[in-house]
PDB file of C-alpha atoms in Angstrom:
ATOM      1  CA  MET D 305     -27.311  -8.143   0.625  1.00  0.00           C
ATOM      2  CA  ILE D 306     -28.323  -4.779   2.103  1.00  0.00           C
ATOM      3  CA  LEU D 307     -29.172  -3.534  -1.376  1.00  0.00           C
ATOM      4  CA  ARG D 308     -31.282  -6.588  -2.162  1.00  0.00           C
ATOM      5  CA  ILE D 309     -33.225  -6.255   1.091  1.00  0.00           C
ATOM      6  CA  MET D 310     -33.802  -2.540   0.556  1.00  0.00           C
ATOM      7  CA  LYS D 311     -34.934  -2.952  -3.041  1.00  0.00           C
ATOM      8  CA  SER D 312     -37.602  -5.282  -1.699  1.00  0.00           C
ATOM      9  CA  GLU D 313     -38.583  -3.455   1.491  1.00  0.00           C
ATOM     10  CA  LYS D 314     -37.515   0.170   0.710  1.00  0.00           C
ATOM     11  CA  ASN D 315     -37.193   1.208   4.367  1.00  0.00           C
ATOM     12  CA  VAL D 316     -35.104  -0.740   6.914  1.00  0.00           C
ATOM     13  CA  THR D 317     -33.620  -0.201  10.356  1.00  0.00           C
ATOM     14  CA  VAL D 318     -30.034  -0.732  11.421  1.00  0.00           C
ATOM     15  CA  HIS D 319     -31.160  -3.163  14.121  1.00  0.00           C
ATOM     16  CA  ASP D 320     -33.171  -5.247  11.658  1.00  0.00           C
ATOM     17  CA  LEU D 321     -30.332  -5.417   9.126  1.00  0.00           C
ATOM     18  CA  ALA D 322     -27.800  -6.366  11.797  1.00  0.00           C
ATOM     19  CA  SER D 323     -30.059  -9.194  13.031  1.00  0.00           C
ATOM     20  CA  ARG D 324     -30.755 -10.538   9.552  1.00  0.00           C
ATOM     21  CA  LEU D 325     -27.167 -10.353   8.323  1.00  0.00           C
ATOM     22  CA  TYR D 326     -25.552 -11.544  11.574  1.00  0.00           C
ATOM     23  CA  VAL D 327     -23.224  -8.554  11.967  1.00  0.00           C
ATOM     24  CA  CYS D 328     -22.962  -5.782  14.527  1.00  0.00           C
ATOM     25  CA  GLU D 329     -24.907  -2.546  14.157  1.00  0.00           C
ATOM     26  CA  ALA D 330     -21.679  -0.534  13.782  1.00  0.00           C
ATOM     27  CA  THR D 331     -20.857  -2.523  10.643  1.00  0.00           C
ATOM     28  CA  ILE D 332     -24.306  -1.837   9.190  1.00  0.00           C
ATOM     29  CA  ARG D 333     -23.964   1.889   9.928  1.00  0.00           C
ATOM     30  CA  ARG D 334     -20.613   2.024   8.110  1.00  0.00           C
ATOM     31  CA  ASP D 335     -22.056   0.207   5.104  1.00  0.00           C
ATOM     32  CA  LEU D 336     -25.094   2.485   4.971  1.00  0.00           C
ATOM     33  CA  THR D 337     -22.857   5.548   5.155  1.00  0.00           C
ATOM     34  CA  ALA D 338     -20.813   4.242   2.221  1.00  0.00           C
ATOM     35  CA  MET D 339     -23.985   3.438   0.261  1.00  0.00           C
ATOM     36  CA  GLN D 340     -25.295   6.939   0.947  1.00  0.00           C
ATOM     37  CA  ARG D 341     -22.115   8.407  -0.598  1.00  0.00           C
ATOM     38  CA  MET D 342     -22.748   6.248  -3.663  1.00  0.00           C
ATOM     39  CA  GLY D 343     -26.258   7.670  -3.962  1.00  0.00           C
ATOM     40  CA  VAL D 344     -27.961   4.325  -3.372  1.00  0.00           C
ATOM     41  CA  VAL D 345     -29.641   5.059  -0.016  1.00  0.00           C
ATOM     42  CA  ARG D 346     -30.758   7.982   2.144  1.00  0.00           C
ATOM     43  CA  ARG D 347     -30.063   7.696   5.861  1.00  0.00           C
ATOM     44  CA  SER D 348     -33.004   8.037   8.237  1.00  0.00           C
ATOM     45  CA  HIS D 349     -33.265   7.985  12.029  1.00  0.00           C
ATOM     46  CA  GLY D 350     -32.205   4.483  13.022  1.00  0.00           C
ATOM     47  CA  GLY D 351     -32.007   3.168   9.483  1.00  0.00           C
ATOM     48  CA  ALA D 352     -32.156   4.071   5.808  1.00  0.00           C
ATOM     49  CA  LEU D 353     -34.443   4.500   2.813  1.00  0.00           C
ATOM     50  CA  ILE D 354     -33.629   3.413  -0.711  1.00  0.00           C
ATOM     51  CA  ALA D 355     -32.812   6.540  -2.721  1.00  0.00           C
ATOM     52  CA  GLU D 356     -35.186   7.803  -5.403  1.00  0.00           C
ATOM     53  CA  ALA D 357     -32.292   7.695  -7.868  1.00  0.00           C
ATOM     54  CA  ALA D 358     -31.284   4.167  -6.900  1.00  0.00           C
ATOM     55  CA  ASP D 359     -32.572   2.786 -10.194  1.00  0.00           C
ATOM     56  CA  GLU D 360     -29.228   4.004 -11.505  1.00  0.00           C
ATOM     57  CA  ILE D 361     -27.270   1.999  -8.958  1.00  0.00           C
ATOM     58  CA  SER D 362     -23.665   3.006  -8.430  1.00  0.00           C
ATOM     59  CA  MET D 363     -21.201   1.318 -10.765  1.00  0.00           C
ATOM     60  CA  PHE D 364     -19.143   0.282  -7.738  1.00  0.00           C
ATOM     61  CA  VAL D 365     -22.149  -1.639  -6.415  1.00  0.00           C
ATOM     62  CA  ARG D 366     -23.217  -3.031  -9.790  1.00  0.00           C
ATOM     63  CA  MET D 367     -19.787  -4.555 -10.400  1.00  0.00           C
ATOM     64  CA  ASN D 368     -20.471  -6.944  -7.495  1.00  0.00           C
ATOM     65  CA  VAL D 369     -24.172  -7.603  -8.087  1.00  0.00           C
ATOM     66  CA  ASN D 370     -24.720 -10.785 -10.122  1.00  0.00           C
ATOM     67  CA  ALA D 371     -20.952 -10.910 -10.716  1.00  0.00           C
ATOM     68  CA  LYS D 372     -20.973 -14.614 -11.658  1.00  0.00           C
ATOM     69  CA  GLU D 373     -23.684 -14.050 -14.242  1.00  0.00           C
ATOM     70  CA  LYS D 374     -21.794 -11.117 -15.773  1.00  0.00           C
ATOM     71  CA  GLU D 375     -18.605 -13.135 -16.004  1.00  0.00           C
ATOM     72  CA  ALA D 376     -20.583 -15.907 -17.705  1.00  0.00           C
ATOM     73  CA  VAL D 377     -21.925 -13.377 -20.216  1.00  0.00           C
ATOM     74  CA  ALA D 378     -18.367 -12.199 -20.905  1.00  0.00           C
ATOM     75  CA  SER D 379     -17.148 -15.800 -21.373  1.00  0.00           C
ATOM     76  CA  ASN D 380     -20.006 -16.582 -23.766  1.00  0.00           C
ATOM     77  CA  ALA D 381     -19.411 -13.415 -25.794  1.00  0.00           C
ATOM     78  CA  LEU D 382     -15.629 -13.513 -26.044  1.00  0.00           C
ATOM     79  CA  PRO D 383     -15.306 -16.098 -28.881  1.00  0.00           C
ATOM     80  CA  HIS D 384     -17.922 -14.281 -30.971  1.00  0.00           C
ATOM     81  CA  ILE D 385     -16.554 -10.734 -30.915  1.00  0.00           C
ATOM     82  CA  PRO D 386     -15.561  -9.750 -34.484  1.00  0.00           C
ATOM     83  CA  ASP D 387     -12.327  -7.995 -35.426  1.00  0.00           C
ATOM     84  CA  PHE D 388     -12.506  -4.281 -34.752  1.00  0.00           C
ATOM     85  CA  LYS D 389     -10.383  -1.167 -34.570  1.00  0.00           C
ATOM     86  CA  SER D 390     -12.842   1.148 -32.822  1.00  0.00           C
ATOM     87  CA  LEU D 391     -15.210   0.373 -29.968  1.00  0.00           C
ATOM     88  CA  PHE D 392     -17.895   2.111 -27.937  1.00  0.00           C
ATOM     89  CA  ILE D 393     -18.552   0.784 -24.427  1.00  0.00           C
ATOM     90  CA  ASP D 394     -21.632   1.991 -22.570  1.00  0.00           C
ATOM     91  CA  SER D 395     -21.902   2.608 -18.828  1.00  0.00           C
ATOM     92  CA  SER D 396     -22.841  -0.960 -17.904  1.00  0.00           C
ATOM     93  CA  SER D 397     -20.802  -3.159 -15.602  1.00  0.00           C
ATOM     94  CA  THR D 398     -21.577  -6.136 -17.856  1.00  0.00           C
ATOM     95  CA  ALA D 399     -19.915  -4.461 -20.843  1.00  0.00           C
ATOM     96  CA  LEU D 400     -16.921  -3.612 -18.660  1.00  0.00           C
ATOM     97  CA  ALA D 401     -16.608  -7.262 -17.577  1.00  0.00           C
ATOM     98  CA  LEU D 402     -16.187  -8.212 -21.252  1.00  0.00           C
ATOM     99  CA  ALA D 403     -13.982  -5.255 -22.200  1.00  0.00           C
ATOM    100  CA  GLN D 404     -11.497  -6.174 -19.463  1.00  0.00           C
ATOM    101  CA  ARG D 405     -10.942  -9.493 -21.244  1.00  0.00           C
ATOM    102  CA  LEU D 406     -10.473  -8.087 -24.747  1.00  0.00           C
ATOM    103  CA  ASP D 407      -7.144  -7.295 -26.385  1.00  0.00           C
ATOM    104  CA  LEU D 408      -7.497  -3.546 -26.823  1.00  0.00           C
ATOM    105  CA  ALA D 409      -3.896  -2.795 -27.797  1.00  0.00           C
ATOM    106  CA  GLY D 410      -3.852  -0.495 -30.813  1.00  0.00           C
ATOM    107  CA  LYS D 411      -7.628   0.013 -30.598  1.00  0.00           C
ATOM    108  CA  THR D 412      -9.606   3.231 -30.127  1.00  0.00           C
ATOM    109  CA  VAL D 413     -12.086   2.863 -27.274  1.00  0.00           C
ATOM    110  CA  VAL D 414     -14.736   5.445 -26.369  1.00  0.00           C
ATOM    111  CA  THR D 415     -16.882   5.333 -23.231  1.00  0.00           C
ATOM    112  CA  ASN D 416     -19.139   7.565 -21.166  1.00  0.00           C
ATOM    113  CA  ASN D 417     -18.356   5.826 -17.883  1.00  0.00           C
ATOM    114  CA  LEU D 418     -15.710   6.971 -15.412  1.00  0.00           C
ATOM    115  CA  GLN D 419     -15.117   3.564 -13.835  1.00  0.00           C
ATOM    116  CA  THR D 420     -14.760   1.943 -17.268  1.00  0.00           C
ATOM    117  CA  ALA D 421     -12.264   4.596 -18.320  1.00  0.00           C
ATOM    118  CA  LEU D 422     -10.233   4.178 -15.126  1.00  0.00           C
ATOM    119  CA  SER D 423     -10.187   0.403 -15.452  1.00  0.00           C
ATOM    120  CA  LEU D 424      -9.179   0.336 -19.124  1.00  0.00           C
ATOM    121  CA  SER D 425      -6.601   3.100 -18.721  1.00  0.00           C
ATOM    122  CA  ARG D 426      -4.335   0.515 -17.086  1.00  0.00           C
ATOM    123  CA  MET D 427      -4.029  -1.322 -20.409  1.00  0.00           C
ATOM    124  CA  GLU D 428      -1.009  -0.653 -22.597  1.00  0.00           C
ATOM    125  CA  ASP D 429      -1.179   0.906 -26.080  1.00  0.00           C
ATOM    126  CA  ILE D 430      -4.899   1.679 -25.876  1.00  0.00           C
ATOM    127  CA  ASN D 431      -6.276   4.889 -27.416  1.00  0.00           C
ATOM    128  CA  LEU D 432      -8.878   5.620 -24.751  1.00  0.00           C
ATOM    129  CA  ILE D 433     -11.376   8.479 -25.049  1.00  0.00           C
ATOM    130  CA  ILE D 434     -13.874   9.504 -22.385  1.00  0.00           C
ATOM    131  CA  LEU D 435     -16.776  11.702 -23.399  1.00  0.00           C
ATOM    132  CA  GLY D 436     -17.516  14.998 -21.670  1.00  0.00           C
ATOM    133  CA  GLY D 437     -20.813  16.152 -20.229  1.00  0.00           C
ATOM    134  CA  ASN D 438     -22.881  15.959 -17.066  1.00  0.00           C
ATOM    135  CA  ILE D 439     -21.698  13.420 -14.506  1.00  0.00           C
ATOM    136  CA  THR D 440     -24.354  11.270 -12.827  1.00  0.00           C
ATOM    137  CA  LEU D 441     -22.963  10.345  -9.409  1.00  0.00           C
ATOM    138  CA  SER D 442     -25.015   7.216  -8.850  1.00  0.00           C
ATOM    139  CA  SER D 443     -24.039   5.533 -12.132  1.00  0.00           C
ATOM    140  CA  VAL D 444     -20.633   7.253 -12.432  1.00  0.00           C
ATOM    141  CA  SER D 445     -21.551   7.977 -16.053  1.00  0.00           C
ATOM    142  CA  ILE D 446     -21.509  11.006 -18.309  1.00  0.00           C
ATOM    143  CA  THR D 447     -24.705  11.938 -20.138  1.00  0.00           C
ATOM    144  CA  GLY D 448     -26.546  14.880 -21.620  1.00  0.00           C
ATOM    145  CA  SER D 449     -27.116  16.526 -24.984  1.00  0.00           C
ATOM    146  CA  TRP D 450     -23.485  17.647 -25.265  1.00  0.00           C
ATOM    147  CA  THR D 451     -22.321  14.073 -24.689  1.00  0.00           C
ATOM    148  CA  ALA D 452     -24.680  12.822 -27.396  1.00  0.00           C
ATOM    149  CA  ARG D 453     -23.412  15.458 -29.849  1.00  0.00           C
ATOM    150  CA  GLN D 454     -19.827  14.343 -29.269  1.00  0.00           C
ATOM    151  CA  LEU D 455     -20.796  10.772 -30.139  1.00  0.00           C
ATOM    152  CA  GLN D 456     -22.085  11.935 -33.520  1.00  0.00           C
ATOM    153  CA  SER D 457     -18.469  12.668 -34.480  1.00  0.00           C
ATOM    154  CA  PHE D 458     -17.516   8.978 -34.264  1.00  0.00           C
ATOM    155  CA  SER D 459     -18.021   5.918 -36.418  1.00  0.00           C
ATOM    156  CA  PHE D 460     -17.474   2.679 -34.504  1.00  0.00           C
ATOM    157  CA  ASP D 461     -16.727  -0.823 -35.715  1.00  0.00           C
ATOM    158  CA  LEU D 462     -18.305  -2.294 -32.593  1.00  0.00           C
ATOM    159  CA  MET D 463     -20.668  -1.327 -29.788  1.00  0.00           C
ATOM    160  CA  LEU D 464     -20.889  -3.204 -26.479  1.00  0.00           C
ATOM    161  CA  ALA D 465     -23.959  -2.283 -24.472  1.00  0.00           C
ATOM    162  CA  SER D 466     -26.298  -3.658 -21.865  1.00  0.00           C
ATOM    163  CA  CYS D 467     -29.777  -2.571 -20.803  1.00  0.00           C
ATOM    164  CA  ALA D 468     -31.980  -2.282 -17.729  1.00  0.00           C
ATOM    165  CA  SER D 469     -34.313  -5.090 -18.760  1.00  0.00           C
ATOM    166  CA  ILE D 470     -35.570  -7.241 -21.628  1.00  0.00           C
ATOM    167  CA  ARG D 471     -39.297  -7.753 -22.066  1.00  0.00           C
ATOM    168  CA  LYS D 472     -41.301  -8.971 -25.059  1.00  0.00           C
ATOM    169  CA  ARG D 473     -38.300  -8.957 -27.441  1.00  0.00           C
ATOM    170  CA  THR D 474     -37.459  -5.361 -26.491  1.00  0.00           C
ATOM    171  CA  ALA D 475     -34.553  -3.847 -24.532  1.00  0.00           C
ATOM    172  CA  PHE D 476     -35.414  -1.070 -22.075  1.00  0.00           C
ATOM    173  CA  GLU D 477     -33.483   1.668 -20.268  1.00  0.00           C
ATOM    174  CA  LYS D 478     -34.270   3.387 -16.967  1.00  0.00           C
ATOM    175  CA  THR D 479     -33.459   6.970 -17.947  1.00  0.00           C
ATOM    176  CA  LEU D 480     -33.883   9.073 -21.063  1.00  0.00           C
ATOM    177  CA  ASP D 481     -30.300  10.292 -20.780  1.00  0.00           C
ATOM    178  CA  GLN D 482     -28.861   6.783 -20.932  1.00  0.00           C
ATOM    179  CA  ARG D 483     -31.231   5.858 -23.746  1.00  0.00           C
ATOM    180  CA  GLU D 484     -30.130   8.886 -25.784  1.00  0.00           C
ATOM    181  CA  ILE D 485     -26.430   8.040 -25.459  1.00  0.00           C
ATOM    182  CA  LYS D 486     -26.977   4.412 -26.423  1.00  0.00           C
ATOM    183  CA  GLN D 487     -29.201   5.305 -29.357  1.00  0.00           C
ATOM    184  CA  VAL D 488     -26.596   7.633 -30.873  1.00  0.00           C
ATOM    185  CA  ALA D 489     -23.828   5.080 -30.362  1.00  0.00           C
ATOM    186  CA  TYR D 490     -26.047   2.378 -31.861  1.00  0.00           C
ATOM    187  CA  GLU D 491     -26.727   4.431 -34.986  1.00  0.00           C
ATOM    188  CA  ASN D 492     -22.996   5.083 -35.444  1.00  0.00           C
ATOM    189  CA  SER D 493     -21.800   1.481 -34.984  1.00  0.00           C
ATOM    190  CA  ALA D 494     -21.356  -1.191 -37.646  1.00  0.00           C
ATOM    191  CA  VAL D 495     -21.827  -4.132 -35.248  1.00  0.00           C
ATOM    192  CA  ARG D 496     -24.029  -3.894 -32.134  1.00  0.00           C
ATOM    193  CA  VAL D 497     -23.718  -6.424 -29.330  1.00  0.00           C
ATOM    194  CA  LEU D 498     -26.249  -6.483 -26.490  1.00  0.00           C
ATOM    195  CA  LEU D 499     -25.047  -8.056 -23.241  1.00  0.00           C
ATOM    196  CA  ALA D 500     -27.582  -8.992 -20.569  1.00  0.00           C
ATOM    197  CA  ASP D 501     -27.450 -11.382 -17.651  1.00  0.00           C
ATOM    198  CA  SER D 502     -30.512 -13.541 -17.059  1.00  0.00           C
ATOM    199  CA  THR D 503     -31.762 -11.451 -14.114  1.00  0.00           C
ATOM    200  CA  LYS D 504     -32.720  -8.739 -16.630  1.00  0.00           C
ATOM    201  CA  ILE D 505     -35.000 -11.011 -18.627  1.00  0.00           C
ATOM    202  CA  ASN D 506     -38.629 -10.075 -17.926  1.00  0.00           C
ATOM    203  CA  ALA D 507     -37.494  -7.734 -15.129  1.00  0.00           C
ATOM    204  CA  ARG D 508     -39.787  -4.783 -14.376  1.00  0.00           C
ATOM    205  CA  ALA D 509     -37.053  -2.211 -14.829  1.00  0.00           C
ATOM    206  CA  GLY D 510     -36.916   0.609 -17.338  1.00  0.00           C
ATOM    207  CA  ILE D 511     -39.720   2.163 -19.374  1.00  0.00           C
ATOM    208  CA  TYR D 512     -37.744   3.760 -22.208  1.00  0.00           C
ATOM    209  CA  ILE D 513     -37.271   1.591 -25.292  1.00  0.00           C
ATOM    210  CA  PHE D 514     -33.610   1.136 -26.225  1.00  0.00           C
ATOM    211  CA  GLY D 515     -34.314  -1.137 -29.192  1.00  0.00           C
ATOM    212  CA  ASN D 516     -35.991  -4.233 -30.527  1.00  0.00           C
ATOM    213  CA  LEU D 517     -33.868  -7.349 -30.006  1.00  0.00           C
ATOM    214  CA  SER D 518     -34.039  -8.139 -33.719  1.00  0.00           C
ATOM    215  CA  GLU D 519     -32.072  -4.930 -34.414  1.00  0.00           C
ATOM    216  CA  PHE D 520     -28.924  -6.174 -32.659  1.00  0.00           C
ATOM    217  CA  ASP D 521     -26.267  -8.207 -34.456  1.00  0.00           C
ATOM    218  CA  LEU D 522     -25.662 -10.366 -31.399  1.00  0.00           C
ATOM    219  CA  ILE D 523     -27.382 -10.861 -28.031  1.00  0.00           C
ATOM    220  CA  VAL D 524     -25.377 -12.568 -25.294  1.00  0.00           C
ATOM    221  CA  CYS D 525     -26.738 -13.904 -21.983  1.00  0.00           C
ATOM    222  CA  ASP D 526     -25.427 -16.243 -19.327  1.00  0.00           C
ATOM    223  CA  LYS D 527     -28.569 -18.361 -19.818  1.00  0.00           C
ATOM    224  CA  ILE D 528     -32.148 -18.058 -21.056  1.00  0.00           C
ATOM    225  CA  PRO D 529     -34.824 -19.067 -18.527  1.00  0.00           C
ATOM    226  CA  PRO D 530     -36.906 -21.853 -20.160  1.00  0.00           C
ATOM    227  CA  GLU D 531     -40.164 -19.980 -19.552  1.00  0.00           C
ATOM    228  CA  HIS D 532     -38.889 -17.091 -21.724  1.00  0.00           C
ATOM    229  CA  ALA D 533     -37.198 -19.139 -24.464  1.00  0.00           C
ATOM    230  CA  GLU D 534     -39.911 -18.275 -26.998  1.00  0.00           C
ATOM    231  CA  ASP D 535     -39.084 -14.578 -26.698  1.00  0.00           C
ATOM    232  CA  PHE D 536     -35.633 -15.268 -28.174  1.00  0.00           C
ATOM    233  CA  GLU D 537     -36.588 -17.618 -31.007  1.00  0.00           C
ATOM    234  CA  GLY D 538     -35.126 -16.610 -34.352  1.00  0.00           C
ATOM    235  CA  LEU D 539     -32.730 -14.098 -32.779  1.00  0.00           C
ATOM    236  CA  PRO D 540     -28.888 -14.155 -32.886  1.00  0.00           C
ATOM    237  CA  VAL D 541     -28.526 -15.292 -29.267  1.00  0.00           C
ATOM    238  CA  ILE D 542     -25.544 -16.793 -27.503  1.00  0.00           C
ATOM    239  CA  ALA D 543     -26.274 -18.285 -24.076  1.00  0.00           C
ATOM    240  CA  GLY D 544     -24.981 -21.057 -21.837  1.00  0.00           C
TER     241      GLY D 544
END
């Protein structure tokens, strides 16, 4: 709730947040301190500002934002995932929500996300590979030209990826680094699945084109808002 308020108002005070969320100011201060460590906010005198890098919201925060929608996306996608031996998973929490429900025993899985790697490492008999490169604290992901070059050494049966937003039949990313990683993985994957909860449809997030929706083998959402149904006509879409 703090994140949602700050994304709307940018600058808030501890007193205001405590009043609106019906908690004590000490609780708000602790939460803001934790959010500052995640790179989401910058503390100010008596309050906080949303961080300039908050577009790449911490994975730990994103796992809990729109959690029901992400689980719905995973449920919709699960019956339609083809057989595969190798898989690339991007840094999105939506892709992780699906990956956690897949049988990955005996499979080779590559990711550029630390939280994804930690989560999947608990599975038995998985051949898990995490890419090397520059770590972005806010998104807990690994990016950069070296990371992209490593991806060129792989050929994947399947790619699971999300995006920052979908507008006018196009998927967008917020940073060039994330776009570069996803583009290389896309080019080296036989089947590409785009996962996006409905809050990303027509959202004003991301300016870098990830890809045209018609280029994906499958697009999975929790639902398609009726006012944007035309944007998905003729596309391989699965939605509730």
